[in-house]
Amino acid sequence: MAKVYQDLRSFLTTLEENGQLVRIKDEVDPEPDIAAAGRAAANLENGPAVLFENIKGYPYSVVTNVHGSWANHALMLGMPKTASTKEQFHEINRRWDKYPVKPEILSREQAPCKENTIDNPDEINLFDILPLYRINEQDGGFFLSKASIITADPTEPENFDKLNVGTYRIQVKGRNRVGIQALAFHDIAVQLEAAERKNEKVPICITVGNSPLVTYMASTPVMYTQNEYEFVGALQDGVPTRIVKSDLFDNLYVPAGSEVVLEGYIEPRVREVEGPFGEFPGSYSGSRRQCVITITHITHRTNPIFENLYLGIPWTEIDFLIALNTSVPLYQQIKRDLPEVQAVNAMYTHGIGCIISTKVRFGGFGKEVAFRLLSTPHGGSYSKIIIIVDEFVDPFNLPQVMWALTTRVRPDKDVVVIPNCPGMPLDPSSYPAGIHSKLIIDATTPKDPEPNPREAELLEPPAGYEKYEALIRKLMAEM
Amino acid sequence: MKCPRCDSNKIEVIATSPVGNVWEVYECMDCFYSWRSTETPNIHEKFKLTKEQIDNLPVIPPVPPLDK
């Protein structure tokens, strides 16, 4: 049984035991030191998490780059820290099939996140609890970049399947006020629209500092009616994750081990300036008028740790976090209908670029696979450049993908542009923001009834090459 | 004090450091830009805002009509 974490703290201990967490004990300034360390850790091969123990003016600590390397990502799954990206992809897929695993609901007394309570709305002050800081120089304020946010469907608040756990950027706007980015194609926007049509507040819990797989699932594009907590149990290889009822709202459940839980409401029909904010494409997304939340209640662990991430020019922590958790659900959703699909690599810029490996059932099938991607909840808006390769090409191996492009693509028939499709507004090439063209490149070998006047016969490796691989490895090890 | 982004003078102190008296955080009540007293904001020209620009910023997500 793989190692399972029910809170952030136990995972940080494992990271430290594996040489994947460093502590900075000297006092630092909130700006620019915490952001600089996040950038620096991401620049290193297998960069560690960085824990700041002493931040000027604040009582508590900050940890950054928790998910920011393949080693940390493997440890999150309880795998050896040397596990390859492809090994991690297949292991996640194996566990994915265990969904749903019902979470374990703890009593209030059992839940560490309830150790301390601030229930007087006049005493709410986020700066007392969280060492808030600016992430990038031109950001409009201090942001929570890694919170797991819980909301229910206002038309069916009791429906646990429709309870949503998602990650949305949060801008701090006062001691008890924050802004939230609720993009129209994300689940929270469905719930917000239903409430705003009736001019009703949206109950919300913002949780900070969670077990690594809670954060992982919060940023995973599963279907609207799939509960993320039930996926956390699956990815924990069948071990349920622990949750507890929110103090204010009977239908909202938060991770029992959260460091900090902020409870409050999205104010209906209100939009205020939010941003700019440096985003995962490596550029700033400009100011927009976005939603506002009032926080009225806080619970937190004693000595809470503020878990936050740096994001900027790829790769940073967020690119590791959203690499496989974008690829796996897209693979699962496409494979359900098209079992010929072998693997999906949606690691690049949150799936804006996507490479799919598939067997070709009949002529033109590569394009059918691309169309299926473009009708998934995530691929529909995000995926812009789609490359389809044969089943013998590893989509995670870019030299192999370049081989497929150079030897399988006839641009006059294999390259297609579809204008005026749903797009991702944070992609700086999307114009107008939220609209883009789709580029499909079919790099598969033609199959009947598509004519293939020049058959491409693949070379077979010379007999006995496996034996020589083993021998050469052995001889090198002995040198 | 003026907002470094939109030049408004509607500035409030939204926080003082919980430990020691080492910084304050200010916020503009017109454009919601915030900064710490220990920072020196240097807003790029393209990110500055006028009142007219604020009123015309895109709205995310759109506000739906009220049910009858």
Coordinates of C-alpha atoms in Angstrom, one line a residue:
Chain A
M1 CA 0.0 0.0 0.0
A2 CA 1.4 3.4 -1.0
K3 CA 2.0 6.0 1.6
V4 CA -1.1 8.2 2.2
Y5 CA -1.2 11.7 3.6
Q6 CA -4.2 13.2 5.4
D7 CA -2.7 16.6 5.7
L8 CA 0.0 18.9 4.4
R9 CA 2.3 18.5 7.5
S10 CA 2.8 14.7 7.1
F11 CA 3.7 15.3 3.4
L12 CA 6.2 18.0 4.3
T13 CA 7.8 15.5 6.7
T14 CA 8.2 12.9 3.9
L15 CA 9.6 15.6 1.6
E16 CA 12.2 16.5 4.2
E17 CA 13.2 12.9 4.8
N18 CA 13.7 12.5 1.1
G19 CA 15.9 15.6 0.7
Q20 CA 13.0 17.4 -1.1
L21 CA 12.3 20.2 1.4
V22 CA 14.7 23.0 2.6
R23 CA 14.1 25.4 5.5
I24 CA 15.0 29.1 5.5
K25 CA 15.3 30.0 9.2
D26 CA 16.6 33.6 8.8
E27 CA 14.0 36.5 8.8
V28 CA 13.0 37.4 5.2
D29 CA 10.9 40.2 3.7
P30 CA 7.5 39.1 2.3
E31 CA 8.5 40.9 -1.0
P32 CA 10.3 39.9 -3.0
D33 CA 11.9 37.0 -1.1
I34 CA 9.1 34.4 -1.0
A35 CA 8.4 34.7 -4.7
A36 CA 12.1 34.7 -5.6
A37 CA 12.6 31.4 -3.8
G38 CA 9.6 29.9 -5.6
R39 CA 11.1 31.0 -9.0
A40 CA 14.6 29.7 -8.0
A41 CA 13.3 26.3 -6.7
A42 CA 11.5 25.8 -10.1
N43 CA 14.7 26.6 -12.0
L44 CA 16.6 23.7 -10.3
E45 CA 16.5 20.0 -11.4
N46 CA 14.1 18.3 -9.0
G47 CA 13.7 21.5 -7.0
P48 CA 12.6 21.1 -3.4
A49 CA 9.8 22.6 -1.4
V50 CA 11.0 25.7 0.5
L51 CA 9.7 26.5 4.0
F52 CA 10.1 30.0 5.3
E53 CA 10.1 29.9 9.1
N54 CA 10.4 33.7 9.9
I55 CA 8.7 36.3 7.8
K56 CA 9.0 40.0 8.8
G57 CA 5.8 41.2 10.5
Y58 CA 4.0 37.9 10.5
P59 CA 3.7 35.2 13.2
Y60 CA 3.4 32.1 10.9
S61 CA 5.3 30.3 8.2
V62 CA 5.0 29.9 4.4
V63 CA 5.8 26.9 2.2
T64 CA 6.2 27.1 -1.6
N65 CA 7.1 24.7 -4.4
V66 CA 5.5 21.8 -2.6
H67 CA 4.4 20.2 -6.0
G68 CA 7.2 21.8 -8.0
S69 CA 9.3 18.8 -9.3
W70 CA 8.8 15.3 -10.6
A71 CA 10.4 14.0 -7.4
N72 CA 7.9 15.7 -5.2
H73 CA 5.1 14.6 -7.6
A74 CA 6.2 11.0 -7.2
L75 CA 6.3 11.3 -3.4
M76 CA 2.8 12.7 -3.4
L77 CA 1.7 9.4 -5.0
G78 CA 3.8 7.4 -2.5
M79 CA 6.1 6.3 -5.3
P80 CA 9.9 6.3 -5.3
K81 CA 11.1 9.9 -5.9
T82 CA 12.9 8.7 -9.1
A83 CA 9.7 7.4 -10.8
S84 CA 9.6 8.6 -14.4
T85 CA 6.8 10.9 -15.7
K86 CA 5.4 8.0 -17.8
E87 CA 5.4 5.6 -14.8
Q88 CA 3.5 8.2 -12.8
F89 CA 1.0 8.6 -15.6
H90 CA 0.3 4.9 -15.7
E91 CA 0.1 4.6 -11.9
I92 CA -2.5 7.4 -11.7
N93 CA -4.5 5.8 -14.4
R94 CA -4.5 2.5 -12.5
R95 CA -5.8 4.1 -9.4
W96 CA -8.2 6.3 -11.3
D97 CA -10.4 3.3 -12.0
K98 CA -11.0 2.9 -8.2
Y99 CA -13.3 6.1 -8.3
P100 CA -15.6 6.6 -6.4
V101 CA -14.1 6.1 -2.9
K102 CA -16.4 7.7 -0.4
P103 CA -14.6 10.1 2.0
E104 CA -14.6 9.5 5.7
I105 CA -16.6 12.2 7.5
L106 CA -15.0 13.2 10.8
S107 CA -16.7 14.9 13.8
R108 CA -15.8 18.5 14.5
E109 CA -13.8 17.4 17.6
Q110 CA -11.7 15.0 15.4
A111 CA -10.8 17.5 12.7
P112 CA -7.4 19.4 13.1
C113 CA -8.7 22.3 11.0
K114 CA -11.1 23.2 13.8
E115 CA -8.5 23.6 16.5
N116 CA -9.0 27.4 16.5
T117 CA -12.1 29.3 15.6
I118 CA -12.7 33.0 14.9
D119 CA -16.5 33.3 14.8
N120 CA -17.0 37.0 15.3
P121 CA -17.1 38.6 11.8
D122 CA -15.6 41.8 13.3
E123 CA -12.5 39.9 14.4
I124 CA -11.7 38.5 10.9
N125 CA -8.3 39.6 9.7
L126 CA -6.7 37.4 7.0
F127 CA -3.3 39.1 7.7
D128 CA -3.3 37.7 11.3
I129 CA -3.5 34.1 10.0
L130 CA -1.8 34.1 6.6
P131 CA 1.6 35.7 5.7
L132 CA 0.2 37.3 2.5
Y133 CA 2.7 38.5 -0.1
R134 CA 3.0 39.7 -3.7
I135 CA 3.8 36.9 -6.2
N136 CA 4.9 38.9 -9.3
E137 CA 5.8 42.6 -9.4
Q138 CA 2.9 43.9 -11.5
D139 CA 0.2 41.8 -9.7
G140 CA -2.6 44.0 -8.5
G141 CA -2.3 42.8 -4.9
F142 CA -1.5 39.7 -2.7
F143 CA -2.9 36.5 -4.1
L144 CA -3.8 32.9 -2.9
S145 CA -2.6 30.9 -5.9
K146 CA -3.1 27.4 -4.5
A147 CA -6.4 27.3 -2.4
S148 CA -8.9 24.5 -2.7
I149 CA -12.3 26.1 -2.9
I150 CA -15.6 24.3 -2.0
T151 CA -19.1 25.3 -3.4
A152 CA -22.4 23.5 -3.8
D153 CA -25.0 23.6 -6.6
P154 CA -27.7 26.1 -5.4
T155 CA -30.4 24.2 -7.2
E156 CA -29.4 20.9 -5.5
P157 CA -27.4 21.8 -2.4
E158 CA -27.8 18.3 -0.9
N159 CA -26.3 16.6 -4.0
F160 CA -22.8 15.5 -2.9
D161 CA -21.8 14.6 -6.5
K162 CA -22.3 18.2 -7.5
L163 CA -20.2 19.6 -4.5
N164 CA -17.3 21.2 -6.3
V165 CA -13.7 21.4 -5.1
G166 CA -11.7 23.7 -7.4
T167 CA -8.7 26.0 -7.5
Y168 CA -9.4 29.6 -8.5
R169 CA -7.1 32.5 -8.0
I170 CA -8.0 34.7 -5.0
Q171 CA -6.9 38.4 -4.6
V172 CA -6.9 39.7 -1.1
K173 CA -8.8 43.0 -1.0
G174 CA -9.1 43.7 2.7
R175 CA -9.0 42.1 6.1
N176 CA -12.2 40.1 5.3
R177 CA -12.7 40.6 1.6
V178 CA -11.2 38.8 -1.4
G179 CA -11.8 38.6 -5.2
I180 CA -12.2 35.4 -7.1
Q181 CA -11.7 34.5 -10.7
A182 CA -14.7 32.4 -11.8
L183 CA -14.1 31.7 -15.5
A184 CA -17.2 31.0 -17.5
F185 CA -16.2 27.4 -18.5
H186 CA -15.3 26.3 -14.9
D187 CA -17.7 24.5 -12.6
I188 CA -18.1 27.3 -10.1
A189 CA -19.5 29.6 -12.8
V190 CA -22.4 27.2 -13.3
Q191 CA -23.3 27.5 -9.6
L192 CA -22.7 31.2 -9.5
E193 CA -25.1 31.8 -12.5
A194 CA -27.9 29.8 -10.8
A195 CA -27.5 31.9 -7.6
E196 CA -27.1 35.3 -9.4
R197 CA -30.3 34.7 -11.4
K198 CA -32.1 34.7 -8.0
N199 CA -29.8 37.4 -6.5
E200 CA -28.7 35.0 -3.8
K201 CA -25.3 34.8 -2.0
V202 CA -23.1 31.8 -2.8
P203 CA -21.8 30.0 0.3
I204 CA -18.1 29.2 -0.1
C205 CA -15.2 27.7 1.8
I206 CA -11.6 28.6 0.9
T207 CA -9.2 26.0 2.2
V208 CA -5.4 26.6 2.4
G209 CA -2.7 24.1 3.1
N210 CA -4.1 20.6 2.2
S211 CA -2.9 17.1 1.7
P212 CA -1.1 17.1 -1.7
L213 CA -3.8 15.0 -3.5
V214 CA -6.6 17.3 -2.4
T215 CA -4.8 20.2 -4.1
Y216 CA -4.1 17.9 -7.0
M217 CA -7.7 16.9 -7.5
A218 CA -8.9 20.5 -7.0
S219 CA -7.0 21.5 -10.1
T220 CA -8.1 18.5 -12.1
P221 CA -10.8 18.9 -14.9
V222 CA -13.2 16.1 -14.0
M223 CA -16.9 16.1 -15.0
Y224 CA -19.3 18.4 -13.2
T225 CA -21.2 15.5 -11.5
Q226 CA -18.0 13.9 -10.2
N227 CA -17.0 14.7 -6.6
E228 CA -13.3 15.4 -6.2
Y229 CA -13.1 14.0 -2.7
E230 CA -14.1 10.6 -4.1
F231 CA -11.2 10.8 -6.6
V232 CA -8.7 11.7 -3.8
G233 CA -9.7 8.3 -2.2
A234 CA -9.1 6.6 -5.5
L235 CA -5.7 8.2 -6.0
Q236 CA -4.9 7.2 -2.4
D237 CA -5.3 3.6 -3.8
G238 CA -8.7 3.2 -2.1
V239 CA -7.9 4.9 1.3
P240 CA -10.7 7.5 1.9
T241 CA -9.8 11.1 2.4
R242 CA -11.0 12.7 5.6
I243 CA -13.5 15.6 5.5
V244 CA -15.6 17.6 8.0
K245 CA -18.7 19.7 7.7
S246 CA -18.2 23.4 7.4
D247 CA -19.2 25.5 10.5
L248 CA -21.6 27.8 8.7
F249 CA -23.0 25.6 5.9
D250 CA -24.5 22.1 6.3
N251 CA -23.9 21.1 2.7
L252 CA -20.3 22.1 2.4
Y253 CA -17.5 19.8 3.5
V254 CA -13.8 20.8 3.9
P255 CA -10.7 18.6 4.2
A256 CA -10.3 17.8 7.9
G257 CA -6.5 18.4 7.9
S258 CA -6.6 21.8 6.2
E259 CA -4.3 24.4 7.7
V260 CA -6.8 27.2 7.3
V261 CA -10.5 27.3 6.3
L262 CA -12.1 30.7 5.3
E263 CA -15.9 30.6 5.2
G264 CA -18.1 33.2 3.7
Y265 CA -20.2 34.2 0.7
I266 CA -19.7 35.3 -2.9
E267 CA -21.7 38.6 -3.2
P268 CA -24.2 38.2 -6.0
R269 CA -24.3 40.5 -9.0
V270 CA -21.2 42.4 -7.8
R271 CA -18.0 42.8 -9.9
E272 CA -14.9 44.7 -8.9
V273 CA -11.5 45.3 -10.5
E274 CA -9.3 42.1 -10.1
G275 CA -5.8 41.7 -11.4
P276 CA -3.5 41.9 -13.2
F277 CA -1.9 38.6 -12.2
G278 CA 1.1 36.8 -13.6
E279 CA -0.3 33.5 -15.0
F280 CA 0.9 30.1 -16.1
P281 CA 1.4 31.2 -19.8
G282 CA 4.3 33.3 -18.5
S283 CA 2.6 36.7 -19.1
Y284 CA 0.3 38.9 -17.1
S285 CA -3.4 38.6 -17.5
G286 CA -4.9 42.1 -17.4
S287 CA -7.4 43.7 -15.0
R288 CA -11.0 42.5 -15.3
R289 CA -14.1 43.1 -13.2
Q290 CA -14.6 39.9 -11.2
C291 CA -16.5 38.5 -8.3
V292 CA -16.1 39.5 -4.6
I293 CA -16.2 37.3 -1.4
T294 CA -16.9 38.4 2.2
I295 CA -15.2 36.2 4.8
T296 CA -17.2 35.9 8.0
H297 CA -15.7 32.9 9.8
I298 CA -12.3 31.3 10.1
T299 CA -11.0 28.0 11.5
H300 CA -7.4 27.0 11.5
R301 CA -4.8 24.7 13.0
T302 CA -2.4 25.9 15.7
N303 CA 0.6 27.5 14.0
P304 CA -0.9 27.3 10.5
I305 CA 1.4 26.9 7.5
F306 CA 0.5 29.1 4.4
E307 CA 0.9 26.9 1.3
N308 CA 1.1 29.0 -1.8
L309 CA 2.8 28.7 -5.2
Y310 CA 4.9 30.8 -7.6
L311 CA 3.8 30.8 -11.2
G312 CA 5.3 32.5 -14.2
I313 CA 7.4 31.6 -17.2
P314 CA 7.1 27.8 -17.6
W315 CA 8.1 25.6 -15.9
T316 CA 7.2 26.6 -12.4
E317 CA 5.4 24.7 -9.6
I318 CA 2.0 25.0 -11.3
D319 CA 3.2 23.3 -14.4
F320 CA 4.2 20.2 -12.4
L321 CA 0.9 20.4 -10.5
I322 CA -1.3 20.5 -13.7
A323 CA 0.9 18.3 -15.9
L324 CA -0.6 14.8 -15.3
N325 CA -3.8 15.9 -13.7
T326 CA -4.7 17.5 -17.0
S327 CA -3.5 14.5 -19.1
V328 CA -5.1 11.7 -17.2
P329 CA -8.8 12.9 -17.2
L330 CA -8.5 13.8 -20.9
Y331 CA -7.2 10.3 -21.6
Q332 CA -9.9 8.7 -19.5
Q333 CA -12.7 10.7 -21.1
I334 CA -11.5 10.1 -24.7
K335 CA -10.7 6.4 -24.1
R336 CA -14.2 5.7 -22.8
D337 CA -15.5 6.3 -26.4
L338 CA -12.4 5.6 -28.5
P339 CA -10.6 2.6 -26.9
E340 CA -7.8 2.8 -29.5
V341 CA -6.3 5.8 -27.6
Q342 CA -3.0 4.8 -25.9
A343 CA -1.9 7.9 -24.0
V344 CA -2.5 11.7 -23.8
N345 CA 0.2 14.3 -23.1
A346 CA -1.6 17.5 -22.1
M347 CA 1.4 18.7 -20.0
Y348 CA 2.2 21.8 -22.0
T349 CA 0.6 25.1 -20.9
H350 CA -2.3 23.4 -19.1
G351 CA -3.3 21.4 -22.2
I352 CA -3.3 24.3 -24.7
G353 CA -0.9 22.0 -26.5
C354 CA -1.9 18.4 -26.6
I355 CA -0.4 15.2 -28.1
I356 CA -2.5 12.0 -28.4
S357 CA -1.2 8.6 -29.3
T358 CA -3.7 6.2 -30.9
K359 CA -4.2 3.2 -33.0
V360 CA -6.0 4.1 -36.2
R361 CA -9.2 2.1 -36.6
F362 CA -10.0 3.4 -40.1
G363 CA -9.1 6.2 -42.5
G364 CA -9.4 9.7 -40.9
F365 CA -9.6 8.3 -37.4
G366 CA -6.8 10.7 -36.2
K367 CA -9.1 13.6 -36.8
E368 CA -12.0 11.9 -35.0
V369 CA -9.7 11.5 -31.9
A370 CA -9.0 15.3 -32.1
F371 CA -12.7 16.1 -32.3
R372 CA -13.4 14.0 -29.2
L373 CA -10.7 15.9 -27.3
L374 CA -12.3 19.2 -28.5
S375 CA -15.6 18.2 -27.0
T376 CA -14.3 17.3 -23.5
P377 CA -15.0 19.9 -20.6
H378 CA -11.3 20.9 -20.6
G379 CA -10.2 20.4 -24.2
G380 CA -13.1 22.4 -25.5
S381 CA -11.8 25.7 -24.3
Y382 CA -8.2 25.1 -23.5
S383 CA -6.7 22.8 -26.3
K384 CA -5.6 24.9 -29.3
I385 CA -2.8 22.8 -30.9
I386 CA -3.6 19.1 -31.2
I387 CA -1.1 16.6 -32.5
I388 CA -2.3 13.0 -33.1
V389 CA 0.4 10.3 -33.5
D390 CA 0.4 6.5 -34.0
E391 CA 0.2 4.0 -31.2
F392 CA 4.0 3.3 -31.5
V393 CA 4.9 6.9 -30.8
D394 CA 5.3 7.9 -27.1
P395 CA 3.5 11.3 -26.8
F396 CA 5.7 12.2 -23.7
N397 CA 8.8 11.8 -25.9
L398 CA 9.1 15.0 -27.9
P399 CA 11.9 13.7 -30.2
Q400 CA 9.6 10.8 -31.2
V401 CA 6.7 13.3 -31.8
M402 CA 9.0 15.4 -34.0
W403 CA 9.8 12.2 -35.9
A404 CA 6.1 11.6 -36.5
L405 CA 5.6 15.2 -37.6
T406 CA 8.4 15.1 -40.1
T407 CA 7.5 11.6 -41.6
R408 CA 3.7 11.3 -41.3
V409 CA 2.4 14.8 -42.0
R410 CA 1.3 15.9 -45.5
P411 CA 0.4 19.5 -44.7
D412 CA -2.2 19.8 -47.6
K413 CA -4.5 17.1 -46.0
D414 CA -3.2 16.5 -42.5
V415 CA -3.2 20.1 -41.1
V416 CA -6.5 21.7 -40.4
V417 CA -7.4 25.1 -38.9
I418 CA -10.9 25.6 -37.5
P419 CA -11.6 29.3 -36.8
N420 CA -13.8 31.0 -34.1
C421 CA -13.9 28.2 -31.5
P422 CA -14.1 28.5 -27.7
G423 CA -10.7 29.6 -26.3
M424 CA -8.8 30.2 -23.1
P425 CA -8.6 33.9 -22.2
L426 CA -5.3 33.5 -20.3
D427 CA -3.7 32.4 -23.6
P428 CA -2.2 35.8 -24.7
S429 CA -2.7 34.8 -28.4
S430 CA -6.5 34.3 -27.9
Y431 CA -8.4 37.1 -29.6
P432 CA -10.8 38.3 -28.6
A433 CA -9.9 36.9 -25.2
G434 CA -11.8 33.6 -24.9
I435 CA -11.9 32.9 -28.7
H436 CA -9.3 31.0 -30.7
S437 CA -8.7 28.9 -33.7
K438 CA -8.0 25.2 -33.4
L439 CA -5.0 23.6 -35.2
I440 CA -5.2 19.9 -35.7
I441 CA -2.2 18.0 -37.0
D442 CA -2.8 14.4 -38.0
A443 CA 0.6 12.7 -37.8
T444 CA -0.7 9.2 -38.0
T445 CA 0.0 6.7 -40.9
P446 CA -2.9 6.7 -43.4
K447 CA -5.3 3.8 -43.2
D448 CA -7.9 2.4 -45.6
P449 CA -10.0 3.9 -47.2
E450 CA -7.6 6.9 -47.1
P451 CA -5.1 6.2 -50.0
N452 CA -1.5 5.6 -49.0
P453 CA 0.4 5.5 -52.3
R454 CA 3.8 5.3 -50.5
E455 CA 3.5 2.7 -47.7
A456 CA 5.7 3.4 -44.8
E457 CA 7.2 0.1 -43.7
L458 CA 8.7 0.5 -40.2
L459 CA 12.2 -0.9 -39.6
E460 CA 12.5 -3.8 -37.2
P461 CA 15.4 -3.6 -34.7
P462 CA 18.1 -6.2 -35.4
A463 CA 17.6 -9.5 -33.7
G464 CA 19.1 -9.7 -30.2
Y465 CA 19.2 -6.0 -29.5
E466 CA 17.6 -6.4 -26.1
K467 CA 20.5 -8.8 -25.1
Y468 CA 23.0 -6.2 -26.2
E469 CA 21.2 -3.4 -24.3
A470 CA 21.6 -5.4 -21.1
L471 CA 25.2 -6.2 -21.9
I472 CA 26.2 -2.7 -22.7
R473 CA 24.5 -1.4 -19.5
K474 CA 26.5 -4.0 -17.5
L475 CA 29.8 -3.1 -19.2
M476 CA 29.2 0.6 -18.5
A477 CA 28.4 0.0 -14.9
E478 CA 31.6 -1.9 -14.5
M479 CA 33.8 0.9 -16.0
Chain B
M1 CA -1.3 59.6 -0.4
K2 CA -2.3 58.7 -4.0
C3 CA -2.9 55.3 -5.7
P4 CA 0.2 54.4 -7.8
R5 CA -2.1 52.8 -10.4
C6 CA -5.1 55.2 -10.9
D7 CA -4.1 58.3 -9.0
S8 CA -7.2 58.2 -6.8
N9 CA -6.8 59.6 -3.3
K10 CA -9.3 57.2 -1.7
I11 CA -6.6 55.1 0.1
E12 CA -7.3 53.0 3.2
V13 CA -5.0 51.1 5.5
I14 CA -6.2 47.5 5.2
A15 CA -3.6 45.9 7.5
T16 CA -0.8 46.6 9.9
S17 CA 1.8 44.0 10.6
P18 CA 0.6 41.5 13.3
V19 CA 4.1 41.2 14.7
G20 CA 6.0 44.5 15.6
N21 CA 5.2 47.7 13.9
V22 CA 7.2 47.0 10.8
W23 CA 4.7 47.7 7.9
E24 CA 1.2 48.7 6.8
V25 CA -0.8 47.6 3.7
Y26 CA -2.6 50.2 1.7
E27 CA -5.5 49.8 -0.8
C28 CA -7.1 52.0 -3.3
M29 CA -10.9 52.0 -2.9
D30 CA -11.4 52.9 -6.6
C31 CA -9.3 50.3 -8.4
F32 CA -8.5 47.9 -5.5
Y33 CA -4.7 48.0 -6.1
S34 CA -2.9 47.2 -2.8
W35 CA 0.7 47.5 -1.7
R36 CA 2.9 47.2 1.4
S37 CA 4.6 50.3 2.9
T38 CA 8.0 48.4 2.5
E39 CA 7.4 48.1 -1.3
T40 CA 8.0 50.8 -3.9
P41 CA 5.3 50.3 -6.5
N42 CA 6.4 50.8 -10.1
I43 CA 3.3 50.3 -12.2
H44 CA 4.0 49.7 -15.9
E45 CA 2.2 52.2 -18.1
K46 CA 0.0 49.5 -19.7
F47 CA -1.3 48.5 -16.3
K48 CA -2.3 52.0 -15.1
L49 CA -6.1 52.7 -15.0
T50 CA -8.3 55.7 -15.5
K51 CA -11.8 56.0 -14.2
E52 CA -13.1 55.5 -17.7
Q53 CA -11.0 52.3 -18.2
I54 CA -12.2 50.9 -14.9
D55 CA -15.9 51.4 -15.9
N56 CA -15.3 49.6 -19.2
L57 CA -13.2 46.6 -18.1
P58 CA -14.5 43.3 -19.3
V59 CA -16.8 41.4 -16.7
I60 CA -15.9 37.8 -15.8
P61 CA -18.2 36.0 -15.8
P62 CA -21.1 38.0 -17.3
V63 CA -23.9 38.8 -14.8
P64 CA -27.1 36.8 -15.9
P65 CA -30.5 38.4 -16.0
L66 CA -32.7 38.1 -12.9
D67 CA -35.4 35.4 -12.9
K68 CA -38.9 36.9 -13.2

